[in-house]
Amino acid sequence: MTIAFIGMGTMGTPMAMNILNAGYDLVVHNRHRDREIPLVEKGATRAPSPAAAAETAEIVIICVSDTPDVEEIVLGENGIIRGAGKNTLVVDMSTISPAATRRMATTLGEKGIRMIDAPVSGGSEGAINGTLAIMAGGTPADVETARPVLASMGKTITHVGPVGSGQVTKAINQVIIAATYLGVAEGMTLGLKAGLDMEKVVSAIAGGAAGSWVLENRSAFMIKNDYPLGFRVRLHAKDLRIALEAAREMGAALPVSALVDQIESGLIGRGYGDEDVSAMARTIREMSGIDS
Amino acid sequence: MTIAFIGMGTMGTPMAMNILNAGYDLVVHNRHRDREIPLVEKGATRAPSPAAAAETAEIVIICVSDTPDVEEIVLGENGIIRGAGKNTLVVDMSTISPAATRRMATTLGEKGIRMIDAPVSGGSEGAINGTLAIMAGGTPADVETARPVLASMGKTITHVGPVGSGQVTKAINQVIIAATYLGVAEGMTLGLKAGLDMEKVVSAIAGGAAGSWVLENRSAFMIKNDYPLGFRVRLHAKDLRIALEAAREMGAALPVSALVDQIESGLIGRGYGDEDVSAMARTIREMSGIDS
C-alpha cells in the first residue's frame, strides 16, 4: 500500500520515518522541498505538490501547523482534492479547528474522498519512538482502514466519534493541561515564597489528589525557573486558541482556559514563546515578586 | 507512651483508632463529649478538657476543623498550654493557617512546650486505612519524636521544613487541586457540548500530559453531573481561603485559586457545599448551558 505524507516538520518527519520503517511505500511532500530529502534518503519518493502526492496514494496523511495550512493542502490550487481518486482516505494528524475539519470532510465527501481527523499527543519524543496517543474522528470503517498505518506511529489509537471528534478531544486535552500547568505554577510559587524545599514538597503531595503528569514532570522546571523543551508555549497557545474558538462556536464557557490564553499571549510578547509551556510559572513568579 | 488525641471528627476518630491499634495508651477529648465513647469502648480513657488531656500525655495530637478551633484548644482557658508539662510535644494535624501555627508554636515554646504541624491528605478513606500522606513541619528532633505515632496513621511522612511548613505544603496541595478540578471540568464541558462519548475521550487522554488523579478519579462524576463524597466543597473552600490568606501575607498572587474560591462560594451559597469538590463542574456546565 502507498501512503502519502505531507508536512515534514518536527512531528511529521519522525512520523513519516516510522511509516517507512513499517514497510509501506511512502511518497512525501513539503512546502520547503529540502525537508523531503532525509525521507528520500531512507527510500521515500518525492511529489511536487499535495495533488501529485494524492494521485499516487490510497491514504494521504497531513501533519502541519494550523487550520489555514491544512485548508490550503486539502482544498487549494494544488491541493489533495485535485489529485485524489474516489475512495482515497485523507488522514489529518494536525491540530486544527474541529469546525473547519467537518467543512473539509463535507467538501471532500462530495467528490467521494474520505477524511478522518487523527491529532496526536506525546510530543516529538512520542513521534520519534512511535508512542504517540492518537485521537481519531471519522466513520468506523475509515478509522479501521487507517488503523494499521496509525499503529506504526502511535501506541494508543482511540476512535472517539465522527469526523471532527479527534480535534475536539485534542482541544479538551489542551484545555486540561492549561489549567494543570497554571495550578502547579501557583503551588510552586506559594511554596517558594514561603522558603520551602520544593523538591520535598513535590514528593509529599505527588502521590495524592494533587498528582498529575505536569506536577511529576514539569514542576522542577518551575522551581529552577528554567524551561527547556518540552512543548512550546506558542504551539500550546495556538491549540488553546482553537479550543476557545470551538467553545465560542458551541456556546461553552472556559474561564481558566481564557486566563491561560492571556498569560501565554504575554509570554509570547515578551519573547518566551519558544520555551516549554511550564514557562507559565514565569508569570506567576513575577506577579509574586520572586524574580524582581 | 501515652498519647492524647483531641478532636473526634470524621478524620480524628479513625486516626485515633489507629493509634490505639498500634498499642499506645490513648487519652481522648472532644468538645461534644459523646463523640469520645467509641474510642473509650476500644480502650481509650477520657479527659474533660484539652488541659486535662495534656497533663497525662507526652504527645498531644489535635485534629479539628479550622484555625480558631486550634487556637482555643491550644491557648484557651482550658487549653493545652494550661496542662502540658515541659517537653510535651503538640502535633497539630488540622489544616489551618501557617502564620497562626507559627504564632502558637512561639507562645508554647516560651513555656518549654514543643509543637509541630502535620496536616494530612488522603481523606476519610486514608484515615480509616492508616494510609494518609502526612506533611510535617518542625525541628528535625520533634518530627522524629512524633514519627512512630504518625506512622500508625499514615503511609508517607514527609518532613518539609520548620514549623508551619506542613501547613504551607497542605495549602500548595489545595491550590493545585483547585486548578486541576476546574481544568477537568472545562474539558468535560467542552466535550459534552460537542456530543462526544466522554468515557472514550478520558481514556484517550488520561495516559498523557493531561493525566491527573482528578481526571482518573473524578471526571466520571462531572460527566454524570452527580457528585458523591469524596471531599466536601465547603472543606476545600476553607482550605483554599487559608491558602489565599497565606498568599496575601507573603505577597504571592494566585489567580486560578482566587477564581476557584469564587466558584466554590457560589456553590456553597446555592446549597452544594456538602457535595464533592468535583461539583465545580456544575458551574462550568451551567455557564455553558448544558443543564438549563
PDB file of N, CA and C in Angstrom, chain B residues 2-95:
ATOM      1  N   THR B   2       2.048   7.547  76.482  1.00  0.00           N
ATOM      2  CA  THR B   2       0.656   7.983  76.430  1.00  0.00           C
ATOM      3  C   THR B   2       0.492   9.117  75.416  1.00  0.00           C
ATOM      4  N   ILE B   3      -0.490   8.919  74.559  1.00  0.00           N
ATOM      5  CA  ILE B   3      -0.827   9.907  73.536  1.00  0.00           C
ATOM      6  C   ILE B   3      -2.195  10.490  73.886  1.00  0.00           C
ATOM      7  N   ALA B   4      -2.321  11.816  73.825  1.00  0.00           N
ATOM      8  CA  ALA B   4      -3.647  12.438  73.919  1.00  0.00           C
ATOM      9  C   ALA B   4      -4.102  12.811  72.514  1.00  0.00           C
ATOM     10  N   PHE B   5      -5.404  12.647  72.252  1.00  0.00           N
ATOM     11  CA  PHE B   5      -5.947  12.982  70.925  1.00  0.00           C
ATOM     12  C   PHE B   5      -7.185  13.850  71.125  1.00  0.00           C
ATOM     13  N   ILE B   6      -7.165  15.033  70.532  1.00  0.00           N
ATOM     14  CA  ILE B   6      -8.270  15.983  70.687  1.00  0.00           C
ATOM     15  C   ILE B   6      -8.925  16.211  69.334  1.00  0.00           C
ATOM     16  N   GLY B   7     -10.232  15.900  69.259  1.00  0.00           N
ATOM     17  CA  GLY B   7     -10.971  16.083  68.020  1.00  0.00           C
ATOM     18  C   GLY B   7     -11.394  14.758  67.412  1.00  0.00           C
ATOM     19  N   MET B   8     -12.618  14.336  67.718  1.00  0.00           N
ATOM     20  CA  MET B   8     -13.111  13.036  67.249  1.00  0.00           C
ATOM     21  C   MET B   8     -14.086  13.253  66.090  1.00  0.00           C
ATOM     22  N   GLY B   9     -13.605  13.870  65.012  1.00  0.00           N
ATOM     23  CA  GLY B   9     -14.444  14.091  63.834  1.00  0.00           C
ATOM     24  C   GLY B   9     -14.323  12.938  62.853  1.00  0.00           C
ATOM     25  N   THR B  10     -14.747  13.191  61.607  1.00  0.00           N
ATOM     26  CA  THR B  10     -14.678  12.189  60.537  1.00  0.00           C
ATOM     27  C   THR B  10     -13.247  11.699  60.340  1.00  0.00           C
ATOM     28  N   MET B  11     -12.293  12.602  60.489  1.00  0.00           N
ATOM     29  CA  MET B  11     -10.885  12.235  60.345  1.00  0.00           C
ATOM     30  C   MET B  11     -10.309  11.745  61.679  1.00  0.00           C
ATOM     31  N   GLY B  12     -10.550  12.510  62.744  1.00  0.00           N
ATOM     32  CA  GLY B  12      -9.900  12.239  64.025  1.00  0.00           C
ATOM     33  C   GLY B  12     -10.258  10.883  64.612  1.00  0.00           C
ATOM     34  N   THR B  13     -11.517  10.479  64.509  1.00  0.00           N
ATOM     35  CA  THR B  13     -11.931   9.208  65.114  1.00  0.00           C
ATOM     36  C   THR B  13     -11.158   8.014  64.550  1.00  0.00           C
ATOM     37  N   PRO B  14     -11.136   7.826  63.221  1.00  0.00           N
ATOM     38  CA  PRO B  14     -10.353   6.686  62.729  1.00  0.00           C
ATOM     39  C   PRO B  14      -8.848   6.837  62.952  1.00  0.00           C
ATOM     40  N   MET B  15      -8.338   8.072  62.932  1.00  0.00           N
ATOM     41  CA  MET B  15      -6.908   8.270  63.181  1.00  0.00           C
ATOM     42  C   MET B  15      -6.562   7.840  64.614  1.00  0.00           C
ATOM     43  N   ALA B  16      -7.406   8.250  65.579  1.00  0.00           N
ATOM     44  CA  ALA B  16      -7.179   7.871  66.980  1.00  0.00           C
ATOM     45  C   ALA B  16      -7.301   6.345  67.143  1.00  0.00           C
ATOM     46  N   MET B  17      -8.234   5.772  66.399  1.00  0.00           N
ATOM     47  CA  MET B  17      -8.421   4.318  66.452  1.00  0.00           C
ATOM     48  C   MET B  17      -7.140   3.605  66.012  1.00  0.00           C
ATOM     49  N   ASN B  18      -6.502   4.119  64.986  1.00  0.00           N
ATOM     50  CA  ASN B  18      -5.256   3.511  64.505  1.00  0.00           C
ATOM     51  C   ASN B  18      -4.117   3.648  65.516  1.00  0.00           C
ATOM     52  N   ILE B  19      -4.135   4.721  66.319  1.00  0.00           N
ATOM     53  CA  ILE B  19      -3.118   4.876  67.367  1.00  0.00           C
ATOM     54  C   ILE B  19      -3.332   3.817  68.457  1.00  0.00           C
ATOM     55  N   LEU B  20      -4.611   3.653  68.826  1.00  0.00           N
ATOM     56  CA  LEU B  20      -4.951   2.592  69.791  1.00  0.00           C
ATOM     57  C   LEU B  20      -4.496   1.227  69.273  1.00  0.00           C
ATOM     58  N   ASN B  21      -4.821   0.953  68.011  1.00  0.00           N
ATOM     59  CA  ASN B  21      -4.485  -0.350  67.419  1.00  0.00           C
ATOM     60  C   ASN B  21      -2.983  -0.591  67.378  1.00  0.00           C
ATOM     61  N   ALA B  22      -2.204   0.509  67.356  1.00  0.00           N
ATOM     62  CA  ALA B  22      -0.747   0.359  67.336  1.00  0.00           C
ATOM     63  C   ALA B  22      -0.196   0.095  68.740  1.00  0.00           C
ATOM     64  N   GLY B  23      -1.088   0.095  69.760  1.00  0.00           N
ATOM     65  CA  GLY B  23      -0.646  -0.302  71.099  1.00  0.00           C
ATOM     66  C   GLY B  23      -0.312   0.833  72.048  1.00  0.00           C
ATOM     67  N   TYR B  24      -0.584   2.061  71.654  1.00  0.00           N
ATOM     68  CA  TYR B  24      -0.329   3.192  72.564  1.00  0.00           C
ATOM     69  C   TYR B  24      -1.452   3.328  73.583  1.00  0.00           C
ATOM     70  N   ASP B  25      -1.106   3.861  74.773  1.00  0.00           N
ATOM     71  CA  ASP B  25      -2.140   4.311  75.705  1.00  0.00           C
ATOM     72  C   ASP B  25      -2.717   5.609  75.156  1.00  0.00           C
ATOM     73  N   LEU B  26      -4.048   5.695  75.119  1.00  0.00           N
ATOM     74  CA  LEU B  26      -4.679   6.857  74.468  1.00  0.00           C
ATOM     75  C   LEU B  26      -5.662   7.552  75.407  1.00  0.00           C
ATOM     76  N   VAL B  27      -5.537   8.883  75.476  1.00  0.00           N
ATOM     77  CA  VAL B  27      -6.490   9.728  76.199  1.00  0.00           C
ATOM     78  C   VAL B  27      -7.203  10.575  75.163  1.00  0.00           C
ATOM     79  N   VAL B  28      -8.532  10.609  75.223  1.00  0.00           N
ATOM     80  CA  VAL B  28      -9.266  11.354  74.190  1.00  0.00           C
ATOM     81  C   VAL B  28     -10.098  12.471  74.794  1.00  0.00           C
ATOM     82  N   HIS B  29     -10.272  13.529  73.983  1.00  0.00           N
ATOM     83  CA  HIS B  29     -11.189  14.601  74.358  1.00  0.00           C
ATOM     84  C   HIS B  29     -11.836  15.169  73.095  1.00  0.00           C
ATOM     85  N   ASN B  30     -13.139  15.475  73.236  1.00  0.00           N
ATOM     86  CA  ASN B  30     -13.857  16.147  72.155  1.00  0.00           C
ATOM     87  C   ASN B  30     -14.851  17.125  72.769  1.00  0.00           C
ATOM     88  N   ARG B  31     -15.036  18.274  72.096  1.00  0.00           N
ATOM     89  CA  ARG B  31     -15.956  19.303  72.609  1.00  0.00           C
ATOM     90  C   ARG B  31     -17.343  18.689  72.876  1.00  0.00           C
ATOM     91  N   HIS B  32     -17.887  17.987  71.898  1.00  0.00           N
ATOM     92  CA  HIS B  32     -19.112  17.212  72.148  1.00  0.00           C
ATOM     93  C   HIS B  32     -18.668  15.876  72.726  1.00  0.00           C
ATOM     94  N   ARG B  33     -18.833  15.724  74.044  1.00  0.00           N
ATOM     95  CA  ARG B  33     -18.176  14.629  74.755  1.00  0.00           C
ATOM     96  C   ARG B  33     -18.624  13.237  74.301  1.00  0.00           C
ATOM     97  N   ASP B  34     -19.871  13.118  73.805  1.00  0.00           N
ATOM     98  CA  ASP B  34     -20.362  11.785  73.400  1.00  0.00           C
ATOM     99  C   ASP B  34     -19.545  11.179  72.259  1.00  0.00           C
ATOM    100  N   ARG B  35     -18.873  12.023  71.507  1.00  0.00           N
ATOM    101  CA  ARG B  35     -18.018  11.528  70.426  1.00  0.00           C
ATOM    102  C   ARG B  35     -16.806  10.739  70.951  1.00  0.00           C
ATOM    103  N   GLU B  36     -16.535  10.865  72.266  1.00  0.00           N
ATOM    104  CA  GLU B  36     -15.387  10.129  72.828  1.00  0.00           C
ATOM    105  C   GLU B  36     -15.715   8.646  73.012  1.00  0.00           C
ATOM    106  N   ILE B  37     -17.010   8.343  73.094  1.00  0.00           N
ATOM    107  CA  ILE B  37     -17.425   6.995  73.540  1.00  0.00           C
ATOM    108  C   ILE B  37     -16.897   5.844  72.665  1.00  0.00           C
ATOM    109  N   PRO B  38     -16.993   5.941  71.309  1.00  0.00           N
ATOM    110  CA  PRO B  38     -16.479   4.820  70.510  1.00  0.00           C
ATOM    111  C   PRO B  38     -15.010   4.496  70.803  1.00  0.00           C
ATOM    112  N   LEU B  39     -14.216   5.521  71.110  1.00  0.00           N
ATOM    113  CA  LEU B  39     -12.805   5.282  71.423  1.00  0.00           C
ATOM    114  C   LEU B  39     -12.656   4.653  72.806  1.00  0.00           C
ATOM    115  N   VAL B  40     -13.479   5.124  73.745  1.00  0.00           N
ATOM    116  CA  VAL B  40     -13.423   4.575  75.104  1.00  0.00           C
ATOM    117  C   VAL B  40     -13.776   3.090  75.077  1.00  0.00           C
ATOM    118  N   GLU B  41     -14.757   2.738  74.245  1.00  0.00           N
ATOM    119  CA  GLU B  41     -15.147   1.322  74.123  1.00  0.00           C
ATOM    120  C   GLU B  41     -13.999   0.455  73.603  1.00  0.00           C
ATOM    121  N   LYS B  42     -13.055   1.087  72.908  1.00  0.00           N
ATOM    122  CA  LYS B  42     -11.894   0.340  72.397  1.00  0.00           C
ATOM    123  C   LYS B  42     -10.696   0.441  73.343  1.00  0.00           C
ATOM    124  N   GLY B  43     -10.879   1.121  74.511  1.00  0.00           N
ATOM    125  CA  GLY B  43      -9.786   1.116  75.479  1.00  0.00           C
ATOM    126  C   GLY B  43      -9.173   2.454  75.808  1.00  0.00           C
ATOM    127  N   ALA B  44      -9.650   3.542  75.171  1.00  0.00           N
ATOM    128  CA  ALA B  44      -9.111   4.864  75.495  1.00  0.00           C
ATOM    129  C   ALA B  44      -9.696   5.359  76.814  1.00  0.00           C
ATOM    130  N   THR B  45      -9.025   6.307  77.453  1.00  0.00           N
ATOM    131  CA  THR B  45      -9.591   6.976  78.620  1.00  0.00           C
ATOM    132  C   THR B  45      -9.986   8.392  78.220  1.00  0.00           C
ATOM    133  N   ARG B  46     -10.931   8.982  78.983  1.00  0.00           N
ATOM    134  CA  ARG B  46     -11.473  10.291  78.620  1.00  0.00           C
ATOM    135  C   ARG B  46     -10.819  11.388  79.454  1.00  0.00           C
ATOM    136  N   ALA B  47     -10.711  12.572  78.851  1.00  0.00           N
ATOM    137  CA  ALA B  47     -10.273  13.743  79.607  1.00  0.00           C
ATOM    138  C   ALA B  47     -11.341  14.821  79.444  1.00  0.00           C
ATOM    139  N   PRO B  48     -11.617  15.587  80.512  1.00  0.00           N
ATOM    140  CA  PRO B  48     -12.697  16.573  80.458  1.00  0.00           C
ATOM    141  C   PRO B  48     -12.335  17.856  79.698  1.00  0.00           C
ATOM    142  N   SER B  49     -11.058  18.057  79.385  1.00  0.00           N
ATOM    143  CA  SER B  49     -10.648  19.282  78.681  1.00  0.00           C
ATOM    144  C   SER B  49      -9.318  19.025  77.983  1.00  0.00           C
ATOM    145  N   PRO B  50      -8.935  19.905  77.029  1.00  0.00           N
ATOM    146  CA  PRO B  50      -7.597  19.792  76.423  1.00  0.00           C
ATOM    147  C   PRO B  50      -6.493  19.881  77.486  1.00  0.00           C
ATOM    148  N   ALA B  51      -6.675  20.765  78.472  1.00  0.00           N
ATOM    149  CA  ALA B  51      -5.656  20.899  79.528  1.00  0.00           C
ATOM    150  C   ALA B  51      -5.484  19.568  80.264  1.00  0.00           C
ATOM    151  N   ALA B  52      -6.608  18.955  80.633  1.00  0.00           N
ATOM    152  CA  ALA B  52      -6.554  17.679  81.357  1.00  0.00           C
ATOM    153  C   ALA B  52      -5.935  16.580  80.503  1.00  0.00           C
ATOM    154  N   ALA B  53      -6.274  16.564  79.222  1.00  0.00           N
ATOM    155  CA  ALA B  53      -5.682  15.565  78.331  1.00  0.00           C
ATOM    156  C   ALA B  53      -4.171  15.744  78.272  1.00  0.00           C
ATOM    157  N   ALA B  54      -3.726  17.004  78.173  1.00  0.00           N
ATOM    158  CA  ALA B  54      -2.294  17.295  78.025  1.00  0.00           C
ATOM    159  C   ALA B  54      -1.511  16.909  79.286  1.00  0.00           C
ATOM    160  N   GLU B  55      -2.166  16.992  80.464  1.00  0.00           N
ATOM    161  CA  GLU B  55      -1.480  16.665  81.726  1.00  0.00           C
ATOM    162  C   GLU B  55      -0.941  15.242  81.742  1.00  0.00           C
ATOM    163  N   THR B  56      -1.662  14.354  81.027  1.00  0.00           N
ATOM    164  CA  THR B  56      -1.356  12.927  81.133  1.00  0.00           C
ATOM    165  C   THR B  56      -0.430  12.408  80.031  1.00  0.00           C
ATOM    166  N   ALA B  57      -0.131  13.237  79.028  1.00  0.00           N
ATOM    167  CA  ALA B  57       0.456  12.679  77.796  1.00  0.00           C
ATOM    168  C   ALA B  57       1.798  13.300  77.432  1.00  0.00           C
ATOM    169  N   GLU B  58       2.634  12.501  76.790  1.00  0.00           N
ATOM    170  CA  GLU B  58       3.901  13.021  76.247  1.00  0.00           C
ATOM    171  C   GLU B  58       3.683  13.712  74.900  1.00  0.00           C
ATOM    172  N   ILE B  59       2.703  13.186  74.135  1.00  0.00           N
ATOM    173  CA  ILE B  59       2.379  13.772  72.825  1.00  0.00           C
ATOM    174  C   ILE B  59       0.887  14.074  72.792  1.00  0.00           C
ATOM    175  N   VAL B  60       0.537  15.311  72.402  1.00  0.00           N
ATOM    176  CA  VAL B  60      -0.869  15.714  72.312  1.00  0.00           C
ATOM    177  C   VAL B  60      -1.178  16.018  70.849  1.00  0.00           C
ATOM    178  N   ILE B  61      -2.073  15.225  70.267  1.00  0.00           N
ATOM    179  CA  ILE B  61      -2.431  15.403  68.853  1.00  0.00           C
ATOM    180  C   ILE B  61      -3.754  16.151  68.759  1.00  0.00           C
ATOM    181  N   ILE B  62      -3.832  17.074  67.823  1.00  0.00           N
ATOM    182  CA  ILE B  62      -5.062  17.829  67.572  1.00  0.00           C
ATOM    183  C   ILE B  62      -5.495  17.557  66.136  1.00  0.00           C
ATOM    184  N   CYS B  63      -6.801  17.305  65.955  1.00  0.00           N
ATOM    185  CA  CYS B  63      -7.325  17.194  64.588  1.00  0.00           C
ATOM    186  C   CYS B  63      -8.736  17.760  64.567  1.00  0.00           C
ATOM    187  N   VAL B  64      -8.831  19.069  64.297  1.00  0.00           N
ATOM    188  CA  VAL B  64     -10.134  19.740  64.264  1.00  0.00           C
ATOM    189  C   VAL B  64     -10.259  20.546  62.966  1.00  0.00           C
ATOM    190  N   SER B  65     -11.297  21.420  62.885  1.00  0.00           N
ATOM    191  CA  SER B  65     -11.671  21.968  61.573  1.00  0.00           C
ATOM    192  C   SER B  65     -10.899  23.196  61.106  1.00  0.00           C
ATOM    193  N   ASP B  66     -10.671  24.161  61.992  1.00  0.00           N
ATOM    194  CA  ASP B  66     -10.207  25.450  61.467  1.00  0.00           C
ATOM    195  C   ASP B  66      -9.305  26.150  62.489  1.00  0.00           C
ATOM    196  N   THR B  67      -8.676  27.227  62.058  1.00  0.00           N
ATOM    197  CA  THR B  67      -7.700  27.956  62.873  1.00  0.00           C
ATOM    198  C   THR B  67      -8.242  28.349  64.260  1.00  0.00           C
ATOM    199  N   PRO B  68      -9.416  28.979  64.370  1.00  0.00           N
ATOM    200  CA  PRO B  68      -9.878  29.399  65.706  1.00  0.00           C
ATOM    201  C   PRO B  68     -10.090  28.216  66.653  1.00  0.00           C
ATOM    202  N   ASP B  69     -10.509  27.074  66.120  1.00  0.00           N
ATOM    203  CA  ASP B  69     -10.690  25.876  66.953  1.00  0.00           C
ATOM    204  C   ASP B  69      -9.352  25.449  67.555  1.00  0.00           C
ATOM    205  N   VAL B  70      -8.315  25.423  66.727  1.00  0.00           N
ATOM    206  CA  VAL B  70      -6.998  25.009  67.218  1.00  0.00           C
ATOM    207  C   VAL B  70      -6.489  26.031  68.245  1.00  0.00           C
ATOM    208  N   GLU B  71      -6.684  27.311  67.973  1.00  0.00           N
ATOM    209  CA  GLU B  71      -6.221  28.352  68.909  1.00  0.00           C
ATOM    210  C   GLU B  71      -6.891  28.208  70.268  1.00  0.00           C
ATOM    211  N   GLU B  72      -8.194  27.907  70.271  1.00  0.00           N
ATOM    212  CA  GLU B  72      -8.921  27.705  71.526  1.00  0.00           C
ATOM    213  C   GLU B  72      -8.376  26.467  72.257  1.00  0.00           C
ATOM    214  N   ILE B  73      -8.150  25.384  71.520  1.00  0.00           N
ATOM    215  CA  ILE B  73      -7.663  24.139  72.132  1.00  0.00           C
ATOM    216  C   ILE B  73      -6.245  24.306  72.681  1.00  0.00           C
ATOM    217  N   VAL B  74      -5.430  25.082  71.996  1.00  0.00           N
ATOM    218  CA  VAL B  74      -4.030  25.228  72.426  1.00  0.00           C
ATOM    219  C   VAL B  74      -3.886  26.295  73.504  1.00  0.00           C
ATOM    220  N   LEU B  75      -4.503  27.480  73.264  1.00  0.00           N
ATOM    221  CA  LEU B  75      -4.215  28.638  74.124  1.00  0.00           C
ATOM    222  C   LEU B  75      -5.399  29.072  74.989  1.00  0.00           C
ATOM    223  N   GLY B  76      -6.580  28.440  74.829  1.00  0.00           N
ATOM    224  CA  GLY B  76      -7.794  28.872  75.523  1.00  0.00           C
ATOM    225  C   GLY B  76      -7.757  28.602  77.030  1.00  0.00           C
ATOM    226  N   GLU B  77      -8.858  28.967  77.659  1.00  0.00           N
ATOM    227  CA  GLU B  77      -8.995  28.892  79.122  1.00  0.00           C
ATOM    228  C   GLU B  77      -8.687  27.493  79.665  1.00  0.00           C
ATOM    229  N   ASN B  78      -9.159  26.467  78.944  1.00  0.00           N
ATOM    230  CA  ASN B  78      -8.855  25.082  79.328  1.00  0.00           C
ATOM    231  C   ASN B  78      -7.951  24.419  78.305  1.00  0.00           C
ATOM    232  N   GLY B  79      -7.063  25.256  77.753  1.00  0.00           N
ATOM    233  CA  GLY B  79      -6.232  24.804  76.637  1.00  0.00           C
ATOM    234  C   GLY B  79      -5.040  23.975  77.074  1.00  0.00           C
ATOM    235  N   ILE B  80      -4.407  23.374  76.060  1.00  0.00           N
ATOM    236  CA  ILE B  80      -3.242  22.512  76.272  1.00  0.00           C
ATOM    237  C   ILE B  80      -2.163  23.230  77.072  1.00  0.00           C
ATOM    238  N   ILE B  81      -1.996  24.531  76.812  1.00  0.00           N
ATOM    239  CA  ILE B  81      -0.932  25.306  77.473  1.00  0.00           C
ATOM    240  C   ILE B  81      -1.098  25.326  78.999  1.00  0.00           C
ATOM    241  N   ARG B  82      -2.351  25.115  79.505  1.00  0.00           N
ATOM    242  CA  ARG B  82      -2.598  25.091  80.970  1.00  0.00           C
ATOM    243  C   ARG B  82      -2.269  23.730  81.590  1.00  0.00           C
ATOM    244  N   GLY B  83      -2.136  22.694  80.746  1.00  0.00           N
ATOM    245  CA  GLY B  83      -1.937  21.365  81.326  1.00  0.00           C
ATOM    246  C   GLY B  83      -0.613  20.700  80.961  1.00  0.00           C
ATOM    247  N   ALA B  84      -0.053  21.119  79.835  1.00  0.00           N
ATOM    248  CA  ALA B  84       1.132  20.420  79.330  1.00  0.00           C
ATOM    249  C   ALA B  84       2.354  20.700  80.191  1.00  0.00           C
ATOM    250  N   GLY B  85       3.159  19.674  80.402  1.00  0.00           N
ATOM    251  CA  GLY B  85       4.433  19.868  81.086  1.00  0.00           C
ATOM    252  C   GLY B  85       5.509  20.293  80.101  1.00  0.00           C
ATOM    253  N   LYS B  86       6.652  20.667  80.641  1.00  0.00           N
ATOM    254  CA  LYS B  86       7.816  20.968  79.814  1.00  0.00           C
ATOM    255  C   LYS B  86       8.103  19.764  78.917  1.00  0.00           C
ATOM    256  N   ASN B  87       8.494  20.036  77.653  1.00  0.00           N
ATOM    257  CA  ASN B  87       8.844  18.974  76.693  1.00  0.00           C
ATOM    258  C   ASN B  87       7.674  18.182  76.139  1.00  0.00           C
ATOM    259  N   THR B  88       6.453  18.494  76.581  1.00  0.00           N
ATOM    260  CA  THR B  88       5.307  17.906  75.873  1.00  0.00           C
ATOM    261  C   THR B  88       5.388  18.320  74.403  1.00  0.00           C
ATOM    262  N   LEU B  89       5.030  17.386  73.517  1.00  0.00           N
ATOM    263  CA  LEU B  89       5.043  17.693  72.077  1.00  0.00           C
ATOM    264  C   LEU B  89       3.602  17.782  71.573  1.00  0.00           C
ATOM    265  N   VAL B  90       3.233  18.960  71.062  1.00  0.00           N
ATOM    266  CA  VAL B  90       1.919  19.156  70.461  1.00  0.00           C
ATOM    267  C   VAL B  90       2.046  18.904  68.951  1.00  0.00           C
ATOM    268  N   VAL B  91       1.154  18.057  68.422  1.00  0.00           N
ATOM    269  CA  VAL B  91       1.166  17.712  66.994  1.00  0.00           C
ATOM    270  C   VAL B  91      -0.181  18.116  66.406  1.00  0.00           C
ATOM    271  N   ASP B  92      -0.194  19.219  65.652  1.00  0.00           N
ATOM    272  CA  ASP B  92      -1.465  19.669  65.085  1.00  0.00           C
ATOM    273  C   ASP B  92      -1.636  19.099  63.684  1.00  0.00           C
ATOM    274  N   MET B  93      -2.619  18.208  63.550  1.00  0.00           N
ATOM    275  CA  MET B  93      -2.883  17.551  62.265  1.00  0.00           C
ATOM    276  C   MET B  93      -4.073  18.181  61.525  1.00  0.00           C
ATOM    277  N   SER B  94      -4.619  19.268  62.074  1.00  0.00           N
ATOM    278  CA  SER B  94      -5.672  20.016  61.387  1.00  0.00           C
ATOM    279  C   SER B  94      -5.070  20.739  60.182  1.00  0.00           C
ATOM    280  N   THR B  95      -5.931  21.251  59.288  1.00  0.00           N
ATOM    281  CA  THR B  95      -5.471  22.139  58.220  1.00  0.00           C
ATOM    282  C   THR B  95      -5.848  23.563  58.606  1.00  0.00           C
TER     283      THR B  95
END
